[in-house]
CSV table of C-alpha atoms in Angstrom, one decimal:
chain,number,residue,atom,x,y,z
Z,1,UNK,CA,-9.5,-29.8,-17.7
Z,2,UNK,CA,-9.6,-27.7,-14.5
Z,3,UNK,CA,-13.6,-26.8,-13.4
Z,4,UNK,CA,-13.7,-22.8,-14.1
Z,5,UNK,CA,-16.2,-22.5,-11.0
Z,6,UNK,CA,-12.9,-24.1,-8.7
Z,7,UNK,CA,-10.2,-22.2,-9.7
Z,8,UNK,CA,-8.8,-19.7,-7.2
Z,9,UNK,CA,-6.7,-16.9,-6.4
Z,10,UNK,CA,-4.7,-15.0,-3.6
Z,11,UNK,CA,-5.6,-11.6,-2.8
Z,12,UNK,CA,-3.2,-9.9,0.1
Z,13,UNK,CA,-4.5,-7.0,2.1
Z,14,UNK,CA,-2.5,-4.4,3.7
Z,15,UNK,CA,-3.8,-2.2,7.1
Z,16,UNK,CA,-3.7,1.7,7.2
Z,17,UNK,CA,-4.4,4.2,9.5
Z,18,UNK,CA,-4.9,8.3,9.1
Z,19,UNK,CA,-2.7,10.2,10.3
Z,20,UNK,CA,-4.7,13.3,10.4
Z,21,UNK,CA,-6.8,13.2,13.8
Z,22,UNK,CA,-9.5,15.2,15.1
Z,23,UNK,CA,-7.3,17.4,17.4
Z,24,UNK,CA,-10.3,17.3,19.7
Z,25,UNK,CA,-13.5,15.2,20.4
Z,26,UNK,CA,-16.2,16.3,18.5
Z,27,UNK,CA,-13.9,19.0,16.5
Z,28,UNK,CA,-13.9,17.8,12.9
Z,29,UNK,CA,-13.8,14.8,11.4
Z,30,UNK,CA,-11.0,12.7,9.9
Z,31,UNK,CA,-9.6,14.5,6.4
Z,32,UNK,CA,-10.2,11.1,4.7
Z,33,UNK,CA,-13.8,10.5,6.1
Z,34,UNK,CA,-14.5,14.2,4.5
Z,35,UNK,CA,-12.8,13.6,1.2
Z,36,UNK,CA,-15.0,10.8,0.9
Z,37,UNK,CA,-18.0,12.4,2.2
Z,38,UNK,CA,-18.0,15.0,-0.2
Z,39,UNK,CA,-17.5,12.2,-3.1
Z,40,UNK,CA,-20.4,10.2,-1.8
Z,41,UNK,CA,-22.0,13.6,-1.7
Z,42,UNK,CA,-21.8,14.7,-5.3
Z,43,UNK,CA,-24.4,11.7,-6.1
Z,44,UNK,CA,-25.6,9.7,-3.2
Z,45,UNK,CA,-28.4,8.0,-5.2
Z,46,UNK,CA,-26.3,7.0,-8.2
Z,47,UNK,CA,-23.4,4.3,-7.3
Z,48,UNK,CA,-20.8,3.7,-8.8
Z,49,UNK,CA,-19.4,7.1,-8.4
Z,50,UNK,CA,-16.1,8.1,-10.6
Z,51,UNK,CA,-13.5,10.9,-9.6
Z,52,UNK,CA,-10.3,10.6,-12.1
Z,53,UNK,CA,-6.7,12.2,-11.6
Z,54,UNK,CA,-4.6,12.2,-14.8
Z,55,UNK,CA,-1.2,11.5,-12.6
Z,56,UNK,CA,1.7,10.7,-15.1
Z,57,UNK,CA,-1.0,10.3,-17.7
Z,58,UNK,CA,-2.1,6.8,-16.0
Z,59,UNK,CA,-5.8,8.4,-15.9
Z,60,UNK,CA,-6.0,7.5,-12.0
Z,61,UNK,CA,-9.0,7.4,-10.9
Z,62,UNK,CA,-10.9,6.5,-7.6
Z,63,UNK,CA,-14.5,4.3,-8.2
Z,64,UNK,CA,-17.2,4.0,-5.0
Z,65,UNK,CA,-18.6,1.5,-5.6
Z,66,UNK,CA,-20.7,1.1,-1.8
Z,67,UNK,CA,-21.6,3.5,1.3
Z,68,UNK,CA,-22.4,1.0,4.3
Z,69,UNK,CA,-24.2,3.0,7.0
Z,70,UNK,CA,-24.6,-0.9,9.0
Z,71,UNK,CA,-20.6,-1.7,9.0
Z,72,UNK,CA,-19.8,2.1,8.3
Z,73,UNK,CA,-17.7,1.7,5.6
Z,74,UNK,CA,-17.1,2.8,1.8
Z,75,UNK,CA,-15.7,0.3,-0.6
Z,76,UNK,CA,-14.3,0.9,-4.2
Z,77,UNK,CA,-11.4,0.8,-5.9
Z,78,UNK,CA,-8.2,2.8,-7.4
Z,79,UNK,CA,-7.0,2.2,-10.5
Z,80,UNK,CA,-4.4,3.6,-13.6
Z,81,UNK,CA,-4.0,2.9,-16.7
Z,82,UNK,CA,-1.1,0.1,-17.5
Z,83,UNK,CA,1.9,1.6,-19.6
Z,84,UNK,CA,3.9,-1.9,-19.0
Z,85,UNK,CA,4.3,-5.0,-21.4
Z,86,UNK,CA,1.4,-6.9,-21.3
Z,87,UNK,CA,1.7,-10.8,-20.6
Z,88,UNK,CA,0.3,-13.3,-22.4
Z,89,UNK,CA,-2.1,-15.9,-22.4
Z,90,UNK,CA,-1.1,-19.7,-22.5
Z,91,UNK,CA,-3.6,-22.7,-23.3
Z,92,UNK,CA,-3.9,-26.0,-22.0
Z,93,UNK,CA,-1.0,-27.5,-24.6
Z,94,UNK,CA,1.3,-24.8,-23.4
Z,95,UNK,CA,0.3,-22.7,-26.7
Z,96,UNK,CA,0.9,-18.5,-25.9
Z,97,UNK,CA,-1.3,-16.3,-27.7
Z,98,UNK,CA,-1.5,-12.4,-27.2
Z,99,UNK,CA,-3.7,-10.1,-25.7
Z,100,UNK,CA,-5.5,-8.5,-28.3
Z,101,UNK,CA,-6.4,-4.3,-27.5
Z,102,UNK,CA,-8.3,-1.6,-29.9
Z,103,UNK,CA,-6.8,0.9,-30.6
Z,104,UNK,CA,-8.7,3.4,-27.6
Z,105,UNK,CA,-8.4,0.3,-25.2
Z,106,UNK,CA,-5.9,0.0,-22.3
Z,107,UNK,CA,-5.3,-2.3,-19.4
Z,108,UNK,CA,-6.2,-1.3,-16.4
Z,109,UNK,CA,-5.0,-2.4,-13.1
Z,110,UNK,CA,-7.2,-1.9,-9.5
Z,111,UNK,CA,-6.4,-1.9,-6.2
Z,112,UNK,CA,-9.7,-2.2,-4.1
Z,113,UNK,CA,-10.0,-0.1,-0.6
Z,114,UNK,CA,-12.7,-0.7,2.3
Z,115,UNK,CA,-12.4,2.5,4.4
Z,116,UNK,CA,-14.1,2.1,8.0
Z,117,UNK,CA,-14.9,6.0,8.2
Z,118,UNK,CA,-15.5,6.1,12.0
Z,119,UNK,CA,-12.6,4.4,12.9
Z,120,UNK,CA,-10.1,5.8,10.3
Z,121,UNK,CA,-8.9,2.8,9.2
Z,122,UNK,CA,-8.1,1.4,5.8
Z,123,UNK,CA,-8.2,-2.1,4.4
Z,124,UNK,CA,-6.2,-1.8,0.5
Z,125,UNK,CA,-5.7,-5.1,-1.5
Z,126,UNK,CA,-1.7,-4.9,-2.2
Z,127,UNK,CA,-1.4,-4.8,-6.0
Z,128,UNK,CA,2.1,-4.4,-7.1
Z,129,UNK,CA,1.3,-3.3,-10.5
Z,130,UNK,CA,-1.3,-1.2,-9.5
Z,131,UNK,CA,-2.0,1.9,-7.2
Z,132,UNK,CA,-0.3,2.3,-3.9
Z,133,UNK,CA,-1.4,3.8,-0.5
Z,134,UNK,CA,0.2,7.3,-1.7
Z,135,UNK,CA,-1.7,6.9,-4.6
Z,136,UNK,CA,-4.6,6.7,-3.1
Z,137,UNK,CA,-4.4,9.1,-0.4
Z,138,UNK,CA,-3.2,11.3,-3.0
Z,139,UNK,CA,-6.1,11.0,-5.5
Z,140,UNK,CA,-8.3,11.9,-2.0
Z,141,UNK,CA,-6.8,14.5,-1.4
Z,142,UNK,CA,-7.1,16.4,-4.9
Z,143,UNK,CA,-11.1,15.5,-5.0
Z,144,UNK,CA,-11.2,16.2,-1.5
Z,145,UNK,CA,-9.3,19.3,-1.7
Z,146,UNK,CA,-9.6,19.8,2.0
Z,147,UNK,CA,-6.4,19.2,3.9
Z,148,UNK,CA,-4.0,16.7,3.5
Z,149,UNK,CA,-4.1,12.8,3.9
Z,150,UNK,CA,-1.5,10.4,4.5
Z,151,UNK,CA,-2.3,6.9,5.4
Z,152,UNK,CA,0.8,4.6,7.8
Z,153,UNK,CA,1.2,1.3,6.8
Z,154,UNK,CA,0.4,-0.9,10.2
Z,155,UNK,CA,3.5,-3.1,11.5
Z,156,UNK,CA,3.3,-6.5,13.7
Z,157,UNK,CA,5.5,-4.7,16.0
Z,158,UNK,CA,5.1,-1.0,16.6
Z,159,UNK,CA,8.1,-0.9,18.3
Z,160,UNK,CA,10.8,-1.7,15.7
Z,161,UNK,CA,8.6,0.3,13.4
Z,162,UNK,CA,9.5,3.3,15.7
Z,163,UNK,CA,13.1,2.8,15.4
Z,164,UNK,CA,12.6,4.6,11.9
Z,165,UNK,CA,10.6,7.2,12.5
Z,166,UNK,CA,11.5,10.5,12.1
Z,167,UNK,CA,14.1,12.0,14.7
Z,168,UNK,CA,15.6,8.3,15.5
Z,169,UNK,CA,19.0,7.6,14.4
Z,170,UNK,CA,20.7,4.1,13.8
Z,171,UNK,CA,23.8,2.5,14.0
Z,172,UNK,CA,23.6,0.8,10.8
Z,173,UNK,CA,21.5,-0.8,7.8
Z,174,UNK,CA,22.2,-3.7,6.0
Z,175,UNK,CA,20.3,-4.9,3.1
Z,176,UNK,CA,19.5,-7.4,0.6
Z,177,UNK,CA,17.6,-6.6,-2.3
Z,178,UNK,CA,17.0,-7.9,-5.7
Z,179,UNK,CA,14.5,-6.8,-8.2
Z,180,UNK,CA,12.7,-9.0,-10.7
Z,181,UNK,CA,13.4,-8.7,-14.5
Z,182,UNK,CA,10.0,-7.4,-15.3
Z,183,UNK,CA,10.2,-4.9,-12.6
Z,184,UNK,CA,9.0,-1.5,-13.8
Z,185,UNK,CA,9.6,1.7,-11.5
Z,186,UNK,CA,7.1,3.6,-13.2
Z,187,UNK,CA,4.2,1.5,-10.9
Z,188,UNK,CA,5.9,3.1,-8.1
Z,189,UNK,CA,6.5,7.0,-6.4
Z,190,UNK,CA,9.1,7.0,-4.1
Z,191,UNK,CA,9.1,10.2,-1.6
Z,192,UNK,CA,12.2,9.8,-0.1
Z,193,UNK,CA,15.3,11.1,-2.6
Z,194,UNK,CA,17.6,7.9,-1.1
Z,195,UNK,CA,14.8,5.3,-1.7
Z,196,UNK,CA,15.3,6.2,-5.5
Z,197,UNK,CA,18.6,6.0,-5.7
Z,198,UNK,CA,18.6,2.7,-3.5
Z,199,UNK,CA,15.7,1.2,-6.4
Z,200,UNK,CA,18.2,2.5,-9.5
Z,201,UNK,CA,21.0,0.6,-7.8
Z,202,UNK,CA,19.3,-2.5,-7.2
Z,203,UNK,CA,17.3,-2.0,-11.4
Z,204,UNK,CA,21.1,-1.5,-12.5
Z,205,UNK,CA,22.6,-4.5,-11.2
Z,206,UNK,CA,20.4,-6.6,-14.0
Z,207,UNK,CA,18.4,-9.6,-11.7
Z,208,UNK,CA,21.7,-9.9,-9.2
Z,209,UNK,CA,21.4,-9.1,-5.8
Z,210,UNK,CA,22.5,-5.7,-4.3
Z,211,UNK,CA,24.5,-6.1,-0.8
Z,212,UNK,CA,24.0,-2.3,1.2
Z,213,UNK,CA,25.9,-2.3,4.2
Z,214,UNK,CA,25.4,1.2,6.2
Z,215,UNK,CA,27.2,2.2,9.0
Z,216,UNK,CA,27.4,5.3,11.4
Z,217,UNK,CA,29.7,6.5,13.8
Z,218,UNK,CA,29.2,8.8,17.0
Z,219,UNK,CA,30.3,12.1,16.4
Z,220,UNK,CA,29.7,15.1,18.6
Z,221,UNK,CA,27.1,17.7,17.5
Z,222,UNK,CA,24.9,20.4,19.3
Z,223,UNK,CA,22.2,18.2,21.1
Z,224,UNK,CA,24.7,14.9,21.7
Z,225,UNK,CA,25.6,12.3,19.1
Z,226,UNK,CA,24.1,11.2,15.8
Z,227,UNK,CA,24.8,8.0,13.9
Z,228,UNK,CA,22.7,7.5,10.2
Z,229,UNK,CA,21.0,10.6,9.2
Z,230,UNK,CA,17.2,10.3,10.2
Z,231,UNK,CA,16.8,10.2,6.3
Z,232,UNK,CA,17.9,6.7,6.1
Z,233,UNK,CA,15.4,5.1,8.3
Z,234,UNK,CA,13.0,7.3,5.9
Z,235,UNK,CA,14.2,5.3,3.1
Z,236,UNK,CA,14.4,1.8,5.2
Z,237,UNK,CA,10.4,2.4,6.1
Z,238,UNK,CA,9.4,3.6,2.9
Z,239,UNK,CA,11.2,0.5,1.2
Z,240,UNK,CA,9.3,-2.1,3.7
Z,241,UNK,CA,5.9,-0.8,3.3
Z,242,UNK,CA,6.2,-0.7,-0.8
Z,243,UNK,CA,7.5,-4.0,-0.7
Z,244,UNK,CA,6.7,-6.1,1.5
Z,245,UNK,CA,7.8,-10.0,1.7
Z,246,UNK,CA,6.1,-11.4,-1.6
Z,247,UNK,CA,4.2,-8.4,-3.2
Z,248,UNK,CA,5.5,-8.9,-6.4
Z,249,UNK,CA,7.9,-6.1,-6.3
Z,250,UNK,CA,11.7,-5.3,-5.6
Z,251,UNK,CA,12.8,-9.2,-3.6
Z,252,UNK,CA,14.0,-7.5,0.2
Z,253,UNK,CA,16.2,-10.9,1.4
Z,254,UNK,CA,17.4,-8.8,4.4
Z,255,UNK,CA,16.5,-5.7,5.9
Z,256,UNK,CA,18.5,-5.4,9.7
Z,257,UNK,CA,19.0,-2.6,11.3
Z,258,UNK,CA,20.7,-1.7,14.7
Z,259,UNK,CA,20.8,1.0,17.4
Z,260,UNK,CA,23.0,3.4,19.0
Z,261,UNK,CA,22.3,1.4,22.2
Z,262,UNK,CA,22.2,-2.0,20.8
Z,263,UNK,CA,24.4,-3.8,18.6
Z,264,UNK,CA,22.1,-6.3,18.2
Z,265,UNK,CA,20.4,-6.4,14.5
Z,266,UNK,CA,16.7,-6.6,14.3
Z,267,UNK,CA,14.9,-7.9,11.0
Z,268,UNK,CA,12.2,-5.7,9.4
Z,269,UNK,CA,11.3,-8.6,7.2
Z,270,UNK,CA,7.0,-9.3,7.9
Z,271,UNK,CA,6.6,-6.3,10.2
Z,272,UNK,CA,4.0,-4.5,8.0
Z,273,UNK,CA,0.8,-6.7,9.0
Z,274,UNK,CA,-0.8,-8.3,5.7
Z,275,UNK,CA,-3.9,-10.6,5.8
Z,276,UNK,CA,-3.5,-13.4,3.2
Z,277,UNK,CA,-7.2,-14.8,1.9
Z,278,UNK,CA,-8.6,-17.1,-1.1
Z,279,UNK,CA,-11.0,-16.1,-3.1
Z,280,UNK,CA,-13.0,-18.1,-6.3
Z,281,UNK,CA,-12.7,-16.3,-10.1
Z,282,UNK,CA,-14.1,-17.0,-13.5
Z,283,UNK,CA,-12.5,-16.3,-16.3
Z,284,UNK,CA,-9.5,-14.8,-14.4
Z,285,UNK,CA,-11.7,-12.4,-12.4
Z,286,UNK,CA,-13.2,-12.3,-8.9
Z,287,UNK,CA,-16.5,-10.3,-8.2
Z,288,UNK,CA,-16.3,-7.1,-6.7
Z,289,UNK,CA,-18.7,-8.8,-4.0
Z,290,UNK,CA,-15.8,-11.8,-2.9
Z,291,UNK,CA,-13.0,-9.5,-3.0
Z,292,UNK,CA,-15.2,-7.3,-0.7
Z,293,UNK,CA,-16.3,-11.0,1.3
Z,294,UNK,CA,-12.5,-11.6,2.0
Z,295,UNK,CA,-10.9,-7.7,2.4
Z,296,UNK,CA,-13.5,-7.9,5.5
Z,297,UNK,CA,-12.5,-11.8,6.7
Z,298,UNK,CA,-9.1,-10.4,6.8
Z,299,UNK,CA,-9.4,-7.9,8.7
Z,300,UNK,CA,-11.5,-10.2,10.9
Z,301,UNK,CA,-8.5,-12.5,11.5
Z,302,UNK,CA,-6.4,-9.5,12.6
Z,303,UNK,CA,-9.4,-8.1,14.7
Z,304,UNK,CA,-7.9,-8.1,18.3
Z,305,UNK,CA,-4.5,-6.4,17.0
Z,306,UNK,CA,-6.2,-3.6,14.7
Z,307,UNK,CA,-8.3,-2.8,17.3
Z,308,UNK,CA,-5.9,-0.7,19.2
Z,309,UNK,CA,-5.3,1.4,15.7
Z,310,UNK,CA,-9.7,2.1,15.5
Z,311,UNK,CA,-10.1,5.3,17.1
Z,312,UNK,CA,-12.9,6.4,18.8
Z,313,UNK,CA,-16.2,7.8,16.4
Z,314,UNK,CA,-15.2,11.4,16.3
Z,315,UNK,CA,-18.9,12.9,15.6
């Protein structure tokens, strides 16, 4: 029998940045910082504090759990409700037994977040049945109620990242993609109206892989030439960051892309940055204070490249 006091798990952690900036020094402060100010606000003295968003009926809500004036940092978690299947439980003898629920309980799935206010950058453990960045940033935004927020996922290489931003065009795509049998879209929002239809491909194929091969010509226009609309490098980004390499998610075997200037295909498989940690659990379940312990070791290991991302305090 395996000591409960030695049995680990993996717990993968994603890097974020704002992207709404003090347009000045000294102007305002990040809209994240001030969605979470005015949560901390509402009951300093009493932690944890509970703001809840009934998205999709998923009840999601967003738990502070600690304000850190020393590292300057909040730290909580999101969560939902689980509408999936629920697994089951196997013994020792290989004997499955079900997960009992009343009949007001649900399962609920977290996602916890360390958010380095004077810096603007977040640390989110990558949960693939639980609540993504969007969610997140979305929930913020409706306690908030300020101005938007929008949190970019932070790549290894910032320049192949750039090849789909907004306004680029490419020569072609060509993925691999497969998705699990127990993949559920519901977990997910997609923004992009292509990234849908790209997940309800790869859902209908049953468990085989889908094989997408884009390709774009130049044709005159107005301002010069355009290949692939500037809509499918939307859908190519917005399919990395949700799924990158072993989240759990839709399987992405190949992701290549190539320029108007280059015929030479670069990979976007492990560009978004991900720290990979272990951490102890009993019973199944980590402490809030170790998954804290290794969200921050993480982003220790990746110090020296996040540190170009930390902006400067903007009080």
């Amino acid at each position: 029998m395996t000591d409960d006091k030695n049995k680990t798990r993996k717990i993968r952690v994603g890097f974020f940045t704002g992207t709404e900036r003090p347009k000045a020094p000294k102007e305002h402060i990040f809209a994240a910082r001030a969605a979470f100010e005015k949560l901390h606000s509402a009951n300093k003295d009493v932690l944890p504090l509970t703001y809840t968003v009934d998205k999709q009926g998923k009840g999601l809500k967003v738990v502070l759990l600690e304000k850190d004036e020393l590292s300057n940092t909040f730290f909580g978690y999101v969560s939902w409700r689980r509408h999936s299947l629920l697994p089951f439980i196997e013994d020792e003898s290989g004997l499955e037994r079900t997960i009992t629920l009343g009949d007001t309980d649900s399962v609920v799935e977290r996602t916890y977040f360390i958010y380095y206010y004077k810096t603007d950058l977040l640390a989110l453990t990558l949960n693939h049945l639980g609540p993504k960045v969007n969610d997140f940033a979305f929930a913020l935004y409706q306690q908030g109620g300020l101005e938007n927020i929008r949190f970019e996922a932070i790549w290894k290489e910032e320049d192949v990242k750039d090849l789909l931003e907004t306004g680029n065009v490419l020569r072609s795509v060509d993925l691999t993609i497969a998705a699990p049998r127990n993949f559920n879209q519901a977990n997910y929002n997609f923004e992009n109206n292509l990234t849908k239809d790209i997940v309800n491909m790869v859902v209908g194929m049953g468990g085989t892989y889908l094989k997408l091969n884009l390709r774009g010509r130049a044709r005159a226009k107005k301002d010069g030439f355009s290949y692939l609309s500037g809509k499918v490098g939307d859908a190519v980004k917005e399919l990395i960051e949700l799924f990158p390499f072993g989240n759990g998610g839709l399987n992405i075997k190949k992701a290549d892309v190539t320029e108007p200037s280059d015929s030479k295909p670069k990979s976007l498989l492990g560009q978004v940055l991900i720290g990979k940690k272990t951490i102890n659990v009993i019973g199944g379940y980590p402490t809030e204070s170790d998954i804290r312990i290794a969200m921050v070791a993480a982003k220790i290991d990746n110090g020296k490249y996040l540190a170009q991302y930390e902006l400067p305090d903007s009080e």
